[in-house]
Amino acid sequence: MSKFPLPSNSLMFAPMEGITDDTYRKVIGALYPEWDSFSCDFLRVPNPNPYPLKHVRKHFGEHFPEELKAKSIYQILTSPGAFLKETVEQVRDLGFHWIDLNLGCPSKTVCKHRGGSYLLSELPELKSILGTIRDHFPGVFTCKIRVGYKDDHNFEDIIRLIQDCGVDAVIIHARTRDELYKGVAKWDYIKQAVKVATIPVVGNGDIWTTKDIERYYDYTGCHSIMLARPALKTPWMARLVKSNEEDSLELRSQEILRYFSAFYQETGAQEIEEASRIRRLKSVSRYIFDDFNEGNQVKSSFLRSKTFEDQMKVVQGLLQEETPGYLIDDKILNLQKSHP
Ligand SMILES: Cc1cc2nc3c(=O)[nH]c(=O)nc-3n(C[C@H](O)[C@H](O)[C@H](O)COP(=O)(O)O)c2cc1C
C-alpha cells in the first residue's frame, strides 16, 4: 500500500540545486503556502566515510519552521557502495518523514560515479539501492526519475522495479538522460506510466501555465504535478491554481516585487553579505520576466543592477501604476522574528 501523503491534483515545488536552499524554501513557504510540498536539492551520499549528523541536518537547513518541515522532502543521490544505510538512518533520526531518491541527475560527474540517472541503466544495482532505503526508512519514499538513460527502452521496467521495491510514488521528468533539456518533455510518457503504475505518478517537465496544468491532468491522468523552472517563472502558481485567480501582467509585476522584496529581507535576516544577496535575486530571475513584451531587456537590466534599489527600480518599471513602496508581507516579518 502506497503511503504517498498528498491528495490528488497536488502541486509540488521541485528540488533545484543552487536555488532551493533553506533560505529560499522559507521565503516560498511563507509567501505561497498553497504549494503542497517542497524539496531540498540532493545530498550526495558519501564515500568513503559517512557524514557527521550535523552535516546532514545543515544540508536541509537548520531552524526550519516545523509547519514547513512537515511539507518537506529530503532528497538524496547515491552511487553503489556509498554509505547509504547510514545516511538514510541519519535522515530518519533527524525526524524527516519523506525521502526522495534522485534518479534523474544528468551531470557527467554524477553519472561517471554511477549515480543519478545512470542507475536507470543498471537495474540490479538500482534494486539493491531501493531495497536498502526501503528497509531503513519507514516513512514516505519516492523516486524522481527520467524515462531512461540513453533511451526509453526500459522505461516500464524501471517503473515496475520501483513499485515492486515498495516505493510510494514515482516522479517522472519526461525526458531521457541523454536528452538533457532538449526539446519539450513528452506528456505521452506520463500517460504510459499511469497505465503501468500501481503507485501514484507525479508528472514533471515543461508544464508552464495554469492551462497547461489543466490539460496535463486531462491528458495524462497523473496523480500530481511537480514544477521546477515554471515554479521559478511563477512562484505563485499554486495560488493561481487553487484560487482560480486570473494571471495577468499586472498581478505578475506586483508578485515579482513582493517576491524579490521578501527574498531580499530573508537573506538580510540571515546576515548574508550584500553582494551575495543581490546575486541570489539574480539567480532566480531567469524566467520571471519572460511574459513581458520587453522581457529580455528587463532581464538584462535586472542582471546588470548592482544594488537592490536598482533591481527594484527595474521591477517598479513593470508596474503601470504607482505602487506604495515595497509590498512586504506580514508573514515574512513574522518569519524573521522567529528565526533570528
Ligand atoms: C537549476 C536546476 C537545478 C536542478 N536541481 C535538481 C536537483 O537537485 N534534484 C532533482 O531531482 N532535480 C533537479 N533539477 C531538475 C528539476 O527538478 C526538474 O526535474 C526539471 O527541471 C524538469 O522540470 P521543469 O520543466 O518543471 O523545469 C534541477 C533543475 C534545474 C533547472
XYZ file of C-alpha atoms and ligand atoms in Angstrom:
371
model
C 0.000 0.000 0.000
C 1.458 3.353 -1.020
C 2.000 5.816 1.824
C 2.071 8.784 -0.546
C 0.623 11.550 1.637
C -0.622 14.119 -0.874
C -4.170 14.258 -2.239
C -4.582 14.038 -5.994
C -4.014 17.218 -8.020
C -1.294 18.377 -5.638
C 1.353 20.830 -6.823
C 4.895 20.108 -5.730
C 7.777 22.611 -5.802
C 10.735 20.771 -7.371
C 14.235 20.466 -5.945
C 16.744 22.715 -7.724
C 20.405 22.621 -6.857
C 21.777 26.103 -6.198
C 18.284 27.541 -5.720
C 16.092 25.631 -3.276
C 18.235 26.007 -0.172
C 16.597 26.612 3.211
C 16.510 30.402 2.784
C 14.669 30.150 -0.493
C 12.253 27.462 0.713
C 11.402 29.544 3.778
C 10.514 32.506 1.586
C 8.369 30.500 -0.820
C 6.737 28.575 2.019
C 5.735 31.791 3.771
C 4.642 33.739 0.687
C 2.962 30.920 -1.173
C 1.777 28.288 1.311
C -0.513 26.864 -1.400
C 2.347 24.625 -2.592
C 1.753 21.109 -1.272
C 5.396 20.129 -0.888
C 8.938 21.451 -1.069
C 12.164 19.553 -1.548
C 15.743 20.321 -0.732
C 18.205 19.655 -3.521
C 20.133 16.408 -3.330
C 22.507 15.388 -0.597
C 25.217 13.280 -2.178
C 25.513 10.059 -0.149
C 29.193 9.975 0.815
C 32.008 7.566 0.209
C 34.398 6.530 1.826
C 33.126 7.882 5.191
C 29.649 8.774 6.429
C 28.866 12.438 7.122
C 28.633 13.751 10.659
C 24.944 14.130 11.592
C 25.259 17.910 11.694
C 26.192 17.942 8.006
C 23.015 16.055 7.093
C 20.978 18.495 9.216
C 22.718 21.522 7.729
C 22.142 20.384 4.152
C 18.393 20.647 4.703
C 18.670 23.814 6.788
C 18.638 24.486 10.480
C 15.963 26.381 12.432
C 13.443 25.414 9.803
C 9.789 26.182 10.707
C 8.039 22.973 11.803
C 4.959 23.569 9.628
C 7.231 23.744 6.585
C 9.257 20.720 7.629
C 6.002 18.757 7.665
C 5.622 19.524 3.931
C 9.251 18.830 3.125
C 11.073 16.175 1.200
C 14.690 15.263 1.879
C 16.333 14.354 -1.431
C 19.419 12.155 -1.663
C 21.588 10.959 -4.548
C 23.702 7.851 -4.243
C 26.115 5.585 -6.089
C 26.626 1.871 -5.462
C 28.947 1.332 -2.500
C 28.312 4.682 -0.799
C 27.242 4.996 2.859
C 23.565 4.724 2.013
C 22.176 2.843 5.016
C 23.925 5.209 7.460
C 22.743 8.310 5.606
C 19.145 7.103 5.383
C 19.172 6.362 9.122
C 20.504 9.856 9.812
C 17.723 11.442 7.746
C 15.181 9.276 9.597
C 16.662 10.113 13.018
C 16.519 13.832 12.244
C 12.738 13.444 12.010
C 12.200 13.744 8.263
C 9.154 11.820 7.120
C 9.844 11.781 3.378
C 12.938 10.732 1.391
C 13.250 11.140 -2.346
C 15.930 9.357 -4.358
C 17.338 11.393 -7.238
C 17.471 9.145 -10.320
C 17.309 11.982 -12.819
C 20.506 13.970 -12.419
C 22.218 14.042 -15.842
C 25.564 15.507 -14.720
C 28.618 13.852 -16.267
C 30.445 13.672 -12.938
C 27.468 12.142 -11.144
C 26.912 9.579 -13.928
C 30.626 8.751 -14.057
C 30.271 7.722 -10.417
C 27.221 5.611 -11.393
C 24.763 7.841 -9.567
C 21.659 9.869 -10.555
C 20.167 8.947 -13.921
C 22.956 6.423 -14.614
C 21.244 3.969 -12.260
C 18.307 3.788 -14.682
C 20.615 1.723 -16.887
C 21.730 -0.624 -14.071
C 18.558 -2.188 -12.711
C 20.224 -4.842 -10.477
C 22.253 -2.095 -8.732
C 19.159 0.071 -8.554
C 17.180 -2.763 -6.980
C 19.735 -3.159 -4.221
C 19.749 0.606 -3.527
C 15.944 0.770 -3.411
C 15.905 -2.218 -1.034
C 18.385 -0.574 1.337
C 16.389 2.638 1.514
C 13.065 0.835 1.953
C 14.471 -1.403 4.703
C 15.809 1.523 6.733
C 13.274 4.248 6.125
C 9.748 3.659 7.402
C 8.371 6.970 6.111
C 7.383 8.078 2.623
C 9.857 7.034 -0.054
C 9.654 8.393 -3.602
C 11.926 8.224 -6.644
C 12.445 11.081 -9.087
C 13.381 9.585 -12.434
C 13.825 10.346 -16.104
C 12.289 7.999 -18.695
C 15.601 6.231 -19.258
C 19.328 6.769 -19.552
C 20.410 6.577 -23.209
C 16.890 5.859 -24.459
C 13.471 4.840 -23.154
C 13.651 1.069 -23.859
C 13.359 0.044 -20.187
C 11.008 2.800 -19.007
C 8.225 0.415 -17.991
C 10.710 -1.997 -16.343
C 12.038 0.887 -14.244
C 8.541 1.758 -13.045
C 7.751 -1.877 -12.207
C 11.018 -2.299 -10.329
C 10.415 0.864 -8.338
C 6.931 -0.135 -7.263
C 7.939 -3.739 -6.540
C 10.590 -2.403 -4.137
C 7.945 -0.652 -2.039
C 8.445 2.900 -3.273
C 5.387 5.076 -2.544
C 5.283 7.196 -5.720
C 7.292 7.942 -8.823
C 8.030 11.459 -10.026
C 8.868 11.494 -13.728
C 10.790 14.138 -15.660
C 9.601 13.079 -19.103
C 12.949 13.068 -20.935
C 15.829 10.599 -21.149
C 19.135 11.489 -19.548
C 20.762 11.887 -22.963
C 18.098 14.425 -23.940
C 19.232 16.653 -21.058
C 16.811 19.598 -21.534
C 16.388 19.315 -25.306
C 13.001 19.832 -26.948
C 9.844 19.655 -24.900
C 9.187 16.934 -22.298
C 6.707 14.439 -23.769
C 3.407 14.151 -21.933
C 2.810 10.718 -23.518
C 5.384 9.167 -21.189
C 3.313 10.205 -18.195
C 0.176 8.736 -19.749
C 2.091 5.494 -20.378
C 3.393 5.448 -16.788
C -0.099 5.923 -15.363
C -1.215 2.818 -17.292
C 1.646 0.702 -15.922
C 1.984 2.000 -12.364
C 0.077 0.839 -9.324
C 1.528 3.725 -7.274
C 0.852 7.462 -7.765
C 2.607 9.053 -10.750
C 3.741 12.658 -10.498
C 4.307 14.387 -13.856
C 7.190 16.806 -14.371
C 8.659 18.708 -17.290
C 7.623 21.810 -19.230
C 4.290 22.490 -17.537
C 4.336 26.285 -17.703
C 0.836 27.698 -17.237
C -2.405 27.070 -15.353
C -3.939 25.974 -18.660
C -1.079 23.501 -19.152
C -1.782 22.065 -15.708
C -5.462 21.572 -16.517
C -4.714 19.952 -19.864
C -1.925 17.827 -18.376
C -4.253 16.223 -15.850
C -6.877 15.607 -18.525
C -4.401 14.102 -20.944
C -2.173 12.031 -18.675
C -4.428 11.122 -15.746
C -1.458 11.589 -13.399
C -1.903 11.968 -9.642
C 0.025 15.211 -9.109
C 2.401 17.627 -10.797
C 5.873 18.894 -9.914
C 7.235 22.174 -11.282
C 10.841 23.363 -11.403
C 11.633 26.110 -13.964
C 7.946 27.069 -14.267
C 7.896 27.497 -10.484
C 10.768 29.962 -10.851
C 8.815 31.767 -13.539
C 5.611 31.859 -11.486
C 6.382 31.136 -7.830
C 2.727 31.961 -7.013
C 1.466 29.257 -9.425
C -0.036 27.057 -6.690
C -2.130 30.000 -5.504
C -3.355 30.701 -9.060
C -4.414 27.096 -9.444
C -6.116 26.819 -6.080
C -7.907 30.167 -6.146
C -8.783 30.229 -9.844
C -7.228 33.685 -9.875
C -6.502 35.051 -13.356
C -2.862 35.518 -14.221
C -2.146 38.972 -15.679
C 0.872 41.160 -16.264
C -0.286 43.496 -13.519
C -0.561 40.685 -10.986
C 2.783 39.353 -12.198
C 4.506 42.726 -11.659
C 3.116 43.020 -8.140
C 4.052 39.475 -7.205
C 7.580 39.871 -8.587
C 8.031 42.916 -6.390
C 6.674 41.118 -3.336
C 8.740 38.004 -4.021
C 12.060 39.766 -4.553
C 11.474 42.015 -1.541
C 10.726 39.052 0.689
C 13.723 37.103 -0.584
C 15.986 40.100 -0.034
C 14.655 40.561 3.507
C 15.173 36.925 4.411
C 18.782 36.921 3.154
C 19.297 40.050 5.284
C 17.856 38.311 8.339
C 20.364 35.525 7.757
C 23.190 38.053 7.622
C 24.229 37.053 4.141
C 26.675 39.528 2.657
C 25.220 42.220 0.409
C 26.824 41.179 -2.904
C 25.628 37.655 -2.372
C 22.069 38.865 -1.598
C 21.979 40.677 -4.945
C 23.347 37.598 -6.713
C 20.690 35.382 -5.129
C 17.933 37.545 -6.602
C 19.624 37.378 -9.988
C 19.873 33.598 -9.766
C 16.084 33.249 -9.600
C 15.302 35.812 -12.311
C 15.955 33.690 -15.388
C 12.322 33.052 -16.426
C 10.337 35.512 -14.353
C 10.234 38.371 -16.902
C 9.509 36.128 -19.909
C 5.867 37.153 -20.403
C 6.557 40.882 -20.625
C 6.893 42.481 -24.072
C 10.346 43.782 -23.280
C 11.163 40.755 -21.115
C 14.696 40.237 -22.388
C 15.576 43.873 -21.933
C 14.101 43.942 -18.434
C 16.043 40.820 -17.554
C 19.347 42.256 -18.763
C 18.779 45.495 -16.812
C 17.961 43.425 -13.747
C 21.092 41.317 -14.189
C 23.223 44.439 -14.635
C 21.888 46.105 -11.462
C 24.499 46.468 -8.767
C 22.215 47.292 -5.836
C 18.859 46.082 -4.549
C 17.445 49.586 -5.105
C 18.423 49.406 -8.780
C 16.903 45.954 -9.084
C 13.675 47.238 -7.593
C 13.625 50.221 -9.948
C 13.686 47.758 -12.838
C 10.770 45.829 -11.365
C 8.860 49.014 -10.453
C 9.158 49.975 -14.116
C 6.916 46.998 -14.940
C 4.075 48.396 -12.903
C 1.748 50.652 -14.816
C 0.554 52.485 -11.740
C 2.319 53.870 -8.691
C 2.899 51.229 -6.054
C 3.010 52.096 -2.370
C 6.636 51.129 -1.700
C 7.625 47.504 -1.429
C 4.778 45.231 -0.507
C 6.256 43.356 2.416
C 4.087 40.588 3.697
C 3.387 40.268 7.441
C 4.194 36.596 7.252
C 7.742 37.311 6.161
C 8.240 39.767 9.013
C 6.991 37.137 11.461
C 9.237 34.554 9.872
C 12.209 36.786 10.548
C 11.216 37.301 14.164
C 11.025 33.576 14.792
C 14.384 32.921 13.126
C 16.907 35.424 14.412
C 18.754 24.832 -11.779
C 18.184 23.442 -11.661
C 18.614 22.608 -10.644
C 18.076 21.315 -10.500
N 18.447 20.537 -9.436
C 17.795 19.373 -9.211
C 18.030 18.613 -8.018
O 18.804 18.992 -7.131
N 17.347 17.443 -7.880
C 16.470 16.994 -8.817
O 15.870 15.932 -8.645
N 16.227 17.692 -9.949
C 16.849 18.862 -10.144
N 16.552 19.589 -11.272
C 15.554 19.078 -12.243
C 14.157 19.632 -11.944
O 13.702 19.294 -10.653
C 13.115 19.146 -12.994
O 13.038 17.759 -12.962
C 13.465 19.595 -14.422
O 13.889 20.936 -14.445
C 12.254 19.467 -15.362
O 11.145 20.132 -14.834
P 10.654 21.611 -15.323
O 10.373 21.554 -16.774
O 9.438 21.852 -14.465
O 11.792 22.552 -15.045
C 17.103 20.861 -11.435
C 16.676 21.711 -12.466
C 17.186 22.980 -12.588
C 16.681 23.885 -13.702
